[in-house]
Amino acid sequence: MSKLILGIESSCDETAAAVIENGRTVLSNVISSQIDIHKKYGGVVPEIASRNHILNISQVIDGALKESGKTFDDLDAIAVTYGPGLIGALLVGVSAAKAISAARNIPLVAVNHIHGHIAANYIAHPDLEPPFVCLVASGGHSHIVYVKDYMDFEILGRTRDDAAGEAFDKIARVLGLGYPGGPKIEKLAKEGKSGAVKFPQVEFDDNCFDFSFSGVKTAVINHLHKLEQRGESYNAADIAASFQYAVVNVLTEHTICAAKAKGADKVVLAGGVSANGALRQSFEQAAEKNALKLYYPTPILCTDNAAMIACAGYYKAQKGEFADSTLNAAANLKL
Ligand code: KG4
Ligand code: ZN
């Protein structure tokens, strides 16, 4: 029997709703991005994000239902992101999901946003099944996760300070490229030399899978300050390419190392940063060299969307894990 799930996502600056069938078939995927609103501030302003989610959420949910040709009566469950993310932003999606669930008597599923990013790959690759090692690299998270089963996760490594996407956004701001930084750095880096400046790639003795991106960020800023103080000009494309290389290389090496340590034969990429072409290329080469099969989602499924939340919700519902009306948002939720 076919199962229909409505997904709702509002953890950061995208208000999104989607309807998916049997976990992997997308019937609709509506995303209302607030990028144009936040870019004039150089990043996401939490209060403005919450207000815009409130303005958009009903329309986005209606749009997702209409596009799918379904109604509330057809739904088997509503899956909503309840963390991690911006608390005020999360509360909008959670409140909407709880209201619909109560009014229509539809089961509610609480989804961890990081789980959602991983699940984006099940939609993009209908043949993909756990176990695999997944790199989740986004604006808020940089995790290496061993996905043992659909609902069984082991965190192998995580960032000890900034997330990879956060570093992209910060360096883009320093170079005057605007928000969000990732796609802008990627574009500029294509015209630069990745070996022009050697920026640090941090390794830890106690956990070789952990990351640190605040060092590379500071190194880029210091490098630019020194040049400015000396009155020397710099090639922004070379800086972008060298910075991107340092981040991409460390993400690739740690993830491949983790996959080998776990004896995994599949490596999966997830999160906004996995839309990066240089990252994909670096992983393509490393996967081929190490006889690993590589999976990553289409760019629209890499960044925040509700189809991935509905997919994660489907597997949670399969396990009988439902939420009730006491569900609350959890800004610092762990996987
Ligand atoms: O997954 P996502 O939409 O939101 C979070 O859960 O954080 O990721 C957004 C992040 C931003 O930091 C953005 O700069 C980064 O993903 N990003 C990229 C690219 N596209 C988005 N980073 C590098 N290259 C890209 N092409
Ligand atoms: Zn995300």
Coordinates of C-alpha atoms and ligand atoms in Angstrom, one line a residue, residues 9 11-14 35 84-85 113-114 117 136-141 163-170 172 178-187 243-244 247-248 270-280 299-305 308, ligand 1:
E9 CA 11.3 22.3 6.9
S11 CA 15.2 25.3 10.4
C12 CA 17.1 28.2 8.7
D13 CA 16.3 30.5 5.8
E14 CA 14.3 28.1 3.6
I35 CA 18.3 34.4 0.5
P84 CA 19.0 21.4 15.1
G85 CA 18.6 25.0 13.8
H113 CA 17.6 17.9 10.2
I114 CA 21.0 16.1 9.8
H117 CA 20.4 15.7 4.8
V136 CA 27.3 15.9 6.1
A137 CA 28.8 19.3 5.3
S138 CA 26.5 22.3 5.5
G139 CA 26.3 25.8 6.9
G140 CA 25.6 24.5 10.4
H141 CA 27.2 21.0 10.5
A163 CA 31.1 24.2 10.0
A164 CA 32.6 23.9 6.5
G165 CA 29.8 26.0 5.0
E166 CA 30.2 28.6 7.7
A167 CA 33.9 29.0 6.6
F168 CA 32.8 29.3 2.9
D169 CA 30.3 32.0 3.9
K170 CA 32.9 33.9 6.1
A172 CA 33.2 35.0 0.8
G178 CA 28.2 38.3 -0.6
Y179 CA 25.9 35.6 0.9
P180 CA 25.6 32.6 0.6
G181 CA 29.3 32.3 0.1
G182 CA 29.7 28.7 -1.1
P183 CA 28.5 29.0 -4.7
K184 CA 30.3 32.4 -5.0
I185 CA 33.6 31.0 -3.8
E186 CA 33.2 28.0 -6.1
K187 CA 32.6 30.2 -9.1
F243 CA 40.9 28.2 0.5
Q244 CA 38.5 25.9 -1.3
V247 CA 38.7 22.7 2.9
V248 CA 37.8 20.2 0.2
A270 CA 25.1 15.4 2.0
G271 CA 24.4 19.0 2.9
G272 CA 24.8 22.4 1.1
V273 CA 28.6 22.1 0.7
S274 CA 28.2 18.8 -1.2
A275 CA 26.8 20.9 -4.1
N276 CA 30.4 22.1 -4.6
G277 CA 31.9 20.8 -7.9
A278 CA 35.5 20.8 -6.6
L279 CA 34.4 18.7 -3.6
R280 CA 32.5 16.2 -5.9
P299 CA 22.2 20.3 -6.0
I300 CA 18.5 21.1 -5.1
L301 CA 18.5 18.1 -2.7
C302 CA 21.9 19.1 -1.2
T303 CA 20.7 22.4 0.3
D304 CA 17.7 22.6 2.6
N305 CA 14.5 21.2 1.3
M308 CA 14.6 15.0 2.5
Ligands
KG4_1 O1 22.4 22.5 3.9 P1 22.3 23.9 3.9 O2 21.3 24.5 2.9 O3 21.9 24.5 5.2 C1 22.3 24.1 6.5 O4 21.8 23.1 7.0 O5 23.2 24.8 7.0 O6 23.7 24.5 3.6 C2 24.0 25.9 3.4 C3 25.5 26.0 3.3 C4 25.9 27.5 3.2 O7 27.0 27.7 4.1 C5 26.4 27.6 1.8 O8 27.5 28.5 1.6 C6 26.9 26.2 1.5 O9 26.0 25.3 2.1 N1 27.0 25.9 0.1 C7 28.1 25.7 -0.6 C8 27.7 25.5 -2.0 N2 26.3 25.7 -2.1 C9 25.9 25.9 -0.8 N3 29.4 25.6 -0.2 C10 30.3 25.3 -1.2 N4 30.0 25.2 -2.5 C11 28.7 25.3 -2.9 N5 28.5 25.2 -4.2

